[in-house]
Amino acid sequence: GIQVEQSPPDLILQEGANSTLRCNFSDSVNNLQWFHQNPWGQLINLFYIPSGTKQNGRLSATTVATERYSLLYISSSQTTDSGVYFCAVELGAGGTSYGKLTFGQGTILTVHP
Amino acid sequence: NAGVTQTPKFQVLKTGQSMTLQCAQDMNHEYMSWYRQDPGMGLRLIHYSVGAGITDQGEVPNGYNVSRSTTEDFPLRLLSAAPSQTSVYFCASSFLPWGASSYNEQFFGPGTRLTVL
């Protein structure tokens, strides 16, 4: 099956710092999403980004589908950004692959005040 | 819109007991699915459905049953709970691609934390 690798596994920042999280995947994809799992366990949708670049406030994401990677940028980090960031992809074969998200292991982000 | 809702939030079972985790969505999504998340891991797909009356297995289906009698609801049944099923369970839903649109962003419920003793 498709492999999804996220890096770094852990990241510790001071408030105000910037960071880049990476997601590599092993095959072509129909869907790629970034999620933030907050300390209460909720999965928050950050970006639906099978290709291209999107921005939402201090967060932005870029997916280069032809090179099989996606980047999540967090600028001016805040303590509320702490949690686990997941990348999830849907294999691009269509048909029986539809909707089956494969998750990476996540990046644990800790932002200190 | 309430989005995707799940009940209960927490549940403790004894080995061998059965129970049903409830999931509902009010976004008229055709596609619904169940995932489990174990400590330090991402989510793994248990079962999914592309519409009422249609279900199929995901990556880790053993020990779980599902049915889809309506578009809105997709319950997950544990027939005989085992300690290995201790996990956090998430339900998700999305549109199916239609015509020229490939949009299928998935939305997740708040999760059910299940402990099997």
PDB file of C-alpha atoms in Angstrom:
ATOM      1  CA  GLY A   1       0.000   0.000   0.000  1.00  0.00           C
ATOM      2  CA  ILE A   2       0.902   3.646  -0.119  1.00  0.00           C
ATOM      3  CA  GLN A   3       3.512   4.822   2.380  1.00  0.00           C
ATOM      4  CA  VAL A   4       3.232   8.174   4.153  1.00  0.00           C
ATOM      5  CA  GLU A   5       6.197   9.559   6.053  1.00  0.00           C
ATOM      6  CA  GLN A   6       6.138  12.717   8.138  1.00  0.00           C
ATOM      7  CA  SER A   7       9.079  14.661   9.452  1.00  0.00           C
ATOM      8  CA  PRO A   8      10.223  15.683  11.924  1.00  0.00           C
ATOM      9  CA  PRO A   9       8.576  13.312  14.423  1.00  0.00           C
ATOM     10  CA  ASP A  10       8.900  15.888  17.197  1.00  0.00           C
ATOM     11  CA  LEU A  11       9.344  19.639  17.176  1.00  0.00           C
ATOM     12  CA  ILE A  12       9.778  22.039  20.087  1.00  0.00           C
ATOM     13  CA  LEU A  13       9.460  25.775  19.473  1.00  0.00           C
ATOM     14  CA  GLN A  14       9.387  29.025  21.349  1.00  0.00           C
ATOM     15  CA  GLU A  15       6.311  31.137  20.795  1.00  0.00           C
ATOM     16  CA  GLY A  16       6.765  33.326  17.751  1.00  0.00           C
ATOM     17  CA  ALA A  17       9.008  30.925  15.844  1.00  0.00           C
ATOM     18  CA  ASN A  18       8.274  29.575  12.370  1.00  0.00           C
ATOM     19  CA  SER A  19       8.299  25.925  11.348  1.00  0.00           C
ATOM     20  CA  THR A  20       7.927  23.619   8.357  1.00  0.00           C
ATOM     21  CA  LEU A  21       6.460  20.137   8.547  1.00  0.00           C
ATOM     22  CA  ARG A  22       6.948  17.692   5.702  1.00  0.00           C
ATOM     23  CA  CYS A  23       4.884  14.817   4.331  1.00  0.00           C
ATOM     24  CA  ASN A  24       6.319  12.417   1.751  1.00  0.00           C
ATOM     25  CA  PHE A  25       4.152   9.844   0.017  1.00  0.00           C
ATOM     26  CA  SER A  26       5.067   6.929  -2.175  1.00  0.00           C
ATOM     27  CA  ASP A  27       2.448   7.034  -4.950  1.00  0.00           C
ATOM     28  CA  SER A  28       0.141   9.403  -6.808  1.00  0.00           C
ATOM     29  CA  VAL A  29      -2.782  10.663  -4.727  1.00  0.00           C
ATOM     30  CA  ASN A  30      -6.334  11.901  -5.272  1.00  0.00           C
ATOM     31  CA  ASN A  31      -6.620  13.592  -1.913  1.00  0.00           C
ATOM     32  CA  LEU A  32      -4.225  14.997   0.654  1.00  0.00           C
ATOM     33  CA  GLN A  33      -5.334  16.556   3.896  1.00  0.00           C
ATOM     34  CA  TRP A  34      -3.534  18.103   6.858  1.00  0.00           C
ATOM     35  CA  PHE A  35      -5.081  17.769  10.308  1.00  0.00           C
ATOM     36  CA  HIS A  36      -4.277  19.171  13.718  1.00  0.00           C
ATOM     37  CA  GLN A  37      -5.105  16.890  16.631  1.00  0.00           C
ATOM     38  CA  ASN A  38      -5.460  19.139  19.640  1.00  0.00           C
ATOM     39  CA  PRO A  39      -4.675  18.101  23.225  1.00  0.00           C
ATOM     40  CA  TRP A  40      -8.328  17.066  23.662  1.00  0.00           C
ATOM     41  CA  GLY A  41      -8.010  14.580  20.819  1.00  0.00           C
ATOM     42  CA  GLN A  42     -10.133  16.384  18.250  1.00  0.00           C
ATOM     43  CA  LEU A  43      -9.061  16.230  14.615  1.00  0.00           C
ATOM     44  CA  ILE A  44      -9.263  19.668  13.087  1.00  0.00           C
ATOM     45  CA  ASN A  45      -9.206  20.050   9.313  1.00  0.00           C
ATOM     46  CA  LEU A  46      -6.416  22.407   8.298  1.00  0.00           C
ATOM     47  CA  PHE A  47      -6.097  21.965   4.544  1.00  0.00           C
ATOM     48  CA  TYR A  48      -7.562  19.904   1.746  1.00  0.00           C
ATOM     49  CA  ILE A  49      -4.707  20.193  -0.725  1.00  0.00           C
ATOM     50  CA  PRO A  50      -4.214  17.459  -3.371  1.00  0.00           C
ATOM     51  CA  SER A  51      -2.058  19.969  -5.251  1.00  0.00           C
ATOM     52  CA  GLY A  52      -1.028  23.621  -5.224  1.00  0.00           C
ATOM     53  CA  THR A  53      -0.721  26.131  -2.408  1.00  0.00           C
ATOM     54  CA  LYS A  54      -3.234  27.397   0.120  1.00  0.00           C
ATOM     55  CA  GLN A  55      -3.058  29.820   3.004  1.00  0.00           C
ATOM     56  CA  ASN A  56      -5.231  30.267   6.066  1.00  0.00           C
ATOM     57  CA  GLY A  57      -4.011  32.938   8.463  1.00  0.00           C
ATOM     58  CA  ARG A  58      -0.653  31.939   9.924  1.00  0.00           C
ATOM     59  CA  LEU A  59      -0.787  28.538   8.278  1.00  0.00           C
ATOM     60  CA  SER A  60      -0.073  27.654   4.690  1.00  0.00           C
ATOM     61  CA  ALA A  61       0.466  24.431   2.776  1.00  0.00           C
ATOM     62  CA  THR A  62       1.977  23.384  -0.508  1.00  0.00           C
ATOM     63  CA  THR A  63       1.618  20.049  -2.270  1.00  0.00           C
ATOM     64  CA  VAL A  64       3.872  19.139  -5.186  1.00  0.00           C
ATOM     65  CA  ALA A  65       2.033  16.076  -6.423  1.00  0.00           C
ATOM     66  CA  THR A  66       4.537  15.258  -9.182  1.00  0.00           C
ATOM     67  CA  GLU A  67       7.330  15.041  -6.589  1.00  0.00           C
ATOM     68  CA  ARG A  68       5.129  13.347  -3.987  1.00  0.00           C
ATOM     69  CA  TYR A  69       5.458  15.660  -1.046  1.00  0.00           C
ATOM     70  CA  SER A  70       3.540  18.273   0.879  1.00  0.00           C
ATOM     71  CA  LEU A  71       4.708  20.972   3.274  1.00  0.00           C
ATOM     72  CA  LEU A  72       2.838  22.654   6.108  1.00  0.00           C
ATOM     73  CA  TYR A  73       4.157  26.041   7.219  1.00  0.00           C
ATOM     74  CA  ILE A  74       3.342  27.521  10.600  1.00  0.00           C
ATOM     75  CA  SER A  75       4.406  31.115  11.125  1.00  0.00           C
ATOM     76  CA  SER A  76       4.553  33.068  14.377  1.00  0.00           C
ATOM     77  CA  SER A  77       3.659  29.963  16.351  1.00  0.00           C
ATOM     78  CA  GLN A  78       1.424  30.197  19.416  1.00  0.00           C
ATOM     79  CA  THR A  79       0.978  27.859  22.368  1.00  0.00           C
ATOM     80  CA  THR A  80      -2.432  26.910  20.968  1.00  0.00           C
ATOM     81  CA  ASP A  81      -0.650  25.422  17.937  1.00  0.00           C
ATOM     82  CA  SER A  82       0.633  22.597  20.158  1.00  0.00           C
ATOM     83  CA  GLY A  83      -0.599  19.129  19.350  1.00  0.00           C
ATOM     84  CA  VAL A  84      -0.059  16.508  16.678  1.00  0.00           C
ATOM     85  CA  TYR A  85      -0.129  17.329  12.980  1.00  0.00           C
ATOM     86  CA  PHE A  86      -1.174  14.556  10.628  1.00  0.00           C
ATOM     87  CA  CYS A  87      -0.899  14.266   6.906  1.00  0.00           C
ATOM     88  CA  ALA A  88      -3.348  11.838   5.272  1.00  0.00           C
ATOM     89  CA  VAL A  89      -3.530  10.769   1.639  1.00  0.00           C
ATOM     90  CA  GLU A  90      -5.904   8.858  -0.603  1.00  0.00           C
ATOM     91  CA  LEU A  91      -4.294   6.687  -3.242  1.00  0.00           C
ATOM     92  CA  GLY A  92      -4.845   7.994  -6.756  1.00  0.00           C
ATOM     93  CA  ALA A  93      -5.964   4.711  -8.299  1.00  0.00           C
ATOM     94  CA  GLY A  94      -9.674   5.592  -7.961  1.00  0.00           C
ATOM     95  CA  GLY A  95     -12.278   2.839  -7.786  1.00  0.00           C
ATOM     96  CA  THR A  96     -11.707   0.737  -4.674  1.00  0.00           C
ATOM     97  CA  SER A  97      -9.189   3.258  -3.310  1.00  0.00           C
ATOM     98  CA  TYR A  98     -11.811   5.972  -3.017  1.00  0.00           C
ATOM     99  CA  GLY A  99     -12.009   7.580   0.400  1.00  0.00           C
ATOM    100  CA  LYS A 100      -9.426   5.332   2.053  1.00  0.00           C
ATOM    101  CA  LEU A 101      -7.141   7.738   3.848  1.00  0.00           C
ATOM    102  CA  THR A 102      -3.691   6.542   4.864  1.00  0.00           C
ATOM    103  CA  PHE A 103      -2.266   8.576   7.728  1.00  0.00           C
ATOM    104  CA  GLY A 104       1.312   9.389   8.504  1.00  0.00           C
ATOM    105  CA  GLN A 105       2.667   8.880  12.019  1.00  0.00           C
ATOM    106  CA  GLY A 106       2.313  12.563  12.799  1.00  0.00           C
ATOM    107  CA  THR A 107       4.556  15.388  14.008  1.00  0.00           C
ATOM    108  CA  ILE A 108       4.248  16.256  17.689  1.00  0.00           C
ATOM    109  CA  LEU A 109       4.553  20.028  18.041  1.00  0.00           C
ATOM    110  CA  THR A 110       5.143  21.697  21.390  1.00  0.00           C
ATOM    111  CA  VAL A 111       5.150  25.488  21.562  1.00  0.00           C
ATOM    112  CA  HIS A 112       6.495  27.026  24.760  1.00  0.00           C
ATOM    113  CA  PRO A 113       5.503  30.529  25.907  1.00  0.00           C
TER     114      PRO A 113
ATOM    115  CA  ASN B   1     -24.851  22.072  10.957  1.00  0.00           C
ATOM    116  CA  ALA B   2     -23.696  19.787  13.749  1.00  0.00           C
ATOM    117  CA  GLY B   3     -21.254  18.109  11.335  1.00  0.00           C
ATOM    118  CA  VAL B   4     -20.198  14.606  12.375  1.00  0.00           C
ATOM    119  CA  THR B   5     -21.378  13.532  15.818  1.00  0.00           C
ATOM    120  CA  GLN B   6     -20.400  10.454  17.807  1.00  0.00           C
ATOM    121  CA  THR B   7     -21.772   8.853  20.940  1.00  0.00           C
ATOM    122  CA  PRO B   8     -20.744   7.948  23.524  1.00  0.00           C
ATOM    123  CA  LYS B   9     -17.607  10.014  24.214  1.00  0.00           C
ATOM    124  CA  PHE B  10     -16.229   7.426  26.629  1.00  0.00           C
ATOM    125  CA  GLN B  11     -17.028   3.754  27.243  1.00  0.00           C
ATOM    126  CA  VAL B  12     -15.597   0.990  29.416  1.00  0.00           C
ATOM    127  CA  LEU B  13     -16.442  -2.618  28.551  1.00  0.00           C
ATOM    128  CA  LYS B  14     -15.544  -5.990  29.931  1.00  0.00           C
ATOM    129  CA  THR B  15     -14.065  -8.630  27.648  1.00  0.00           C
ATOM    130  CA  GLY B  16     -16.832 -10.399  25.753  1.00  0.00           C
ATOM    131  CA  GLN B  17     -19.414  -7.620  26.026  1.00  0.00           C
ATOM    132  CA  SER B  18     -20.972  -6.134  22.931  1.00  0.00           C
ATOM    133  CA  MET B  19     -21.780  -2.532  22.121  1.00  0.00           C
ATOM    134  CA  THR B  20     -22.548  -0.141  19.303  1.00  0.00           C
ATOM    135  CA  LEU B  21     -20.728   3.123  18.654  1.00  0.00           C
ATOM    136  CA  GLN B  22     -23.006   5.650  17.030  1.00  0.00           C
ATOM    137  CA  CYS B  23     -22.075   8.057  14.242  1.00  0.00           C
ATOM    138  CA  ALA B  24     -24.298  10.556  12.475  1.00  0.00           C
ATOM    139  CA  GLN B  25     -23.719  13.367   9.993  1.00  0.00           C
ATOM    140  CA  ASP B  26     -26.039  16.116   8.755  1.00  0.00           C
ATOM    141  CA  MET B  27     -24.077  17.222   5.692  1.00  0.00           C
ATOM    142  CA  ASN B  28     -25.764  14.818   3.258  1.00  0.00           C
ATOM    143  CA  HIS B  29     -22.456  13.063   2.660  1.00  0.00           C
ATOM    144  CA  GLU B  30     -22.596   9.799   0.771  1.00  0.00           C
ATOM    145  CA  TYR B  31     -19.297   8.450   2.086  1.00  0.00           C
ATOM    146  CA  MET B  32     -18.805   7.473   5.740  1.00  0.00           C
ATOM    147  CA  SER B  33     -16.055   5.550   7.462  1.00  0.00           C
ATOM    148  CA  TRP B  34     -14.667   4.375  10.789  1.00  0.00           C
ATOM    149  CA  TYR B  35     -11.053   4.653  11.934  1.00  0.00           C
ATOM    150  CA  ARG B  36      -9.250   3.615  15.073  1.00  0.00           C
ATOM    151  CA  GLN B  37      -6.293   5.410  16.605  1.00  0.00           C
ATOM    152  CA  ASP B  38      -3.874   3.604  18.875  1.00  0.00           C
ATOM    153  CA  PRO B  39      -1.274   5.374  21.056  1.00  0.00           C
ATOM    154  CA  GLY B  40       1.500   7.031  19.090  1.00  0.00           C
ATOM    155  CA  MET B  41      -0.022   6.080  15.773  1.00  0.00           C
ATOM    156  CA  GLY B  42      -2.026   7.601  12.998  1.00  0.00           C
ATOM    157  CA  LEU B  43      -5.536   6.444  12.190  1.00  0.00           C
ATOM    158  CA  ARG B  44      -6.322   3.120  10.504  1.00  0.00           C
ATOM    159  CA  LEU B  45      -9.444   2.419   8.462  1.00  0.00           C
ATOM    160  CA  ILE B  46     -11.860  -0.192   9.871  1.00  0.00           C
ATOM    161  CA  HIS B  47     -14.921  -0.103   7.561  1.00  0.00           C
ATOM    162  CA  TYR B  48     -16.431   2.310   5.101  1.00  0.00           C
ATOM    163  CA  SER B  49     -19.639   2.936   3.168  1.00  0.00           C
ATOM    164  CA  VAL B  50     -20.316   4.725  -0.120  1.00  0.00           C
ATOM    165  CA  GLY B  51     -24.049   4.952   0.448  1.00  0.00           C
ATOM    166  CA  ALA B  52     -27.064   3.428   2.162  1.00  0.00           C
ATOM    167  CA  GLY B  53     -26.939  -0.352   1.939  1.00  0.00           C
ATOM    168  CA  ILE B  54     -23.296  -0.476   0.779  1.00  0.00           C
ATOM    169  CA  THR B  55     -20.416  -1.225   3.132  1.00  0.00           C
ATOM    170  CA  ASP B  56     -16.933  -2.671   2.760  1.00  0.00           C
ATOM    171  CA  GLN B  57     -13.875  -3.543   4.800  1.00  0.00           C
ATOM    172  CA  GLY B  58     -10.893  -1.358   5.430  1.00  0.00           C
ATOM    173  CA  GLU B  59      -7.441  -2.177   6.752  1.00  0.00           C
ATOM    174  CA  VAL B  60      -8.405  -3.560  10.196  1.00  0.00           C
ATOM    175  CA  PRO B  61     -11.998  -4.931   9.995  1.00  0.00           C
ATOM    176  CA  ASN B  62     -11.742  -8.007  12.249  1.00  0.00           C
ATOM    177  CA  GLY B  63     -14.009  -7.893  15.288  1.00  0.00           C
ATOM    178  CA  TYR B  64     -16.232  -5.118  13.923  1.00  0.00           C
ATOM    179  CA  ASN B  65     -19.495  -5.015  11.996  1.00  0.00           C
ATOM    180  CA  VAL B  66     -21.194  -2.107  10.283  1.00  0.00           C
ATOM    181  CA  SER B  67     -24.427  -1.378   8.483  1.00  0.00           C
ATOM    182  CA  ARG B  68     -25.773   1.676   6.662  1.00  0.00           C
ATOM    183  CA  SER B  69     -29.549   1.861   6.571  1.00  0.00           C
ATOM    184  CA  THR B  70     -29.715   5.652   6.095  1.00  0.00           C
ATOM    185  CA  THR B  71     -27.483   8.310   4.590  1.00  0.00           C
ATOM    186  CA  GLU B  72     -27.097   9.997   7.976  1.00  0.00           C
ATOM    187  CA  ASP B  73     -26.113   7.111  10.272  1.00  0.00           C
ATOM    188  CA  PHE B  74     -23.241   4.627  10.268  1.00  0.00           C
ATOM    189  CA  PRO B  75     -23.026   2.600  13.513  1.00  0.00           C
ATOM    190  CA  LEU B  76     -20.037   0.422  14.395  1.00  0.00           C
ATOM    191  CA  ARG B  77     -20.706  -2.784  16.336  1.00  0.00           C
ATOM    192  CA  LEU B  78     -18.315  -4.699  18.516  1.00  0.00           C
ATOM    193  CA  LEU B  79     -19.814  -8.174  18.867  1.00  0.00           C
ATOM    194  CA  SER B  80     -17.463  -9.534  21.553  1.00  0.00           C
ATOM    195  CA  ALA B  81     -15.069  -6.911  22.855  1.00  0.00           C
ATOM    196  CA  ALA B  82     -11.403  -7.787  23.365  1.00  0.00           C
ATOM    197  CA  PRO B  83      -8.643  -5.820  25.127  1.00  0.00           C
ATOM    198  CA  SER B  84      -6.970  -5.345  21.718  1.00  0.00           C
ATOM    199  CA  GLN B  85      -9.939  -3.167  20.761  1.00  0.00           C
ATOM    200  CA  THR B  86      -9.046  -0.591  23.388  1.00  0.00           C
ATOM    201  CA  SER B  87      -8.584   2.490  21.244  1.00  0.00           C
ATOM    202  CA  VAL B  88     -10.033   5.817  20.203  1.00  0.00           C
ATOM    203  CA  TYR B  89     -12.586   5.474  17.415  1.00  0.00           C
ATOM    204  CA  PHE B  90     -13.266   8.195  14.871  1.00  0.00           C
ATOM    205  CA  CYS B  91     -16.060   8.421  12.353  1.00  0.00           C
ATOM    206  CA  ALA B  92     -15.593  10.471   9.169  1.00  0.00           C
ATOM    207  CA  SER B  93     -17.717  11.539   6.209  1.00  0.00           C
ATOM    208  CA  SER B  94     -17.331  13.216   2.830  1.00  0.00           C
ATOM    209  CA  PHE B  95     -19.020  13.751  -0.509  1.00  0.00           C
ATOM    210  CA  LEU B  96     -18.401  11.300  -3.311  1.00  0.00           C
ATOM    211  CA  PRO B  97     -16.833  12.810  -6.430  1.00  0.00           C
ATOM    212  CA  TRP B  98     -19.531  13.684  -8.958  1.00  0.00           C
ATOM    213  CA  GLY B  99     -19.136  14.699 -12.562  1.00  0.00           C
ATOM    214  CA  ALA B 100     -16.313  17.213 -12.944  1.00  0.00           C
ATOM    215  CA  SER B 101     -15.899  17.677  -9.197  1.00  0.00           C
ATOM    216  CA  SER B 102     -13.316  15.558  -7.401  1.00  0.00           C
ATOM    217  CA  TYR B 103     -13.865  17.345  -4.070  1.00  0.00           C
ATOM    218  CA  ASN B 104     -13.904  14.778  -1.290  1.00  0.00           C
ATOM    219  CA  GLU B 105     -12.568  16.491   1.835  1.00  0.00           C
ATOM    220  CA  GLN B 106     -13.229  14.272   4.836  1.00  0.00           C
ATOM    221  CA  PHE B 107     -14.559  15.575   8.149  1.00  0.00           C
ATOM    222  CA  PHE B 108     -14.086  13.743  11.422  1.00  0.00           C
ATOM    223  CA  GLY B 109     -16.226  13.396  14.512  1.00  0.00           C
ATOM    224  CA  PRO B 110     -14.917  14.084  18.043  1.00  0.00           C
ATOM    225  CA  GLY B 111     -14.100  10.422  18.729  1.00  0.00           C
ATOM    226  CA  THR B 112     -15.128   7.722  21.216  1.00  0.00           C
ATOM    227  CA  ARG B 113     -12.550   6.567  23.731  1.00  0.00           C
ATOM    228  CA  LEU B 114     -13.123   2.851  24.386  1.00  0.00           C
ATOM    229  CA  THR B 115     -11.436   0.774  27.079  1.00  0.00           C
ATOM    230  CA  VAL B 116     -11.894  -3.005  27.199  1.00  0.00           C
ATOM    231  CA  LEU B 117     -10.901  -4.628  30.479  1.00  0.00           C
TER     232      LEU B 117
END
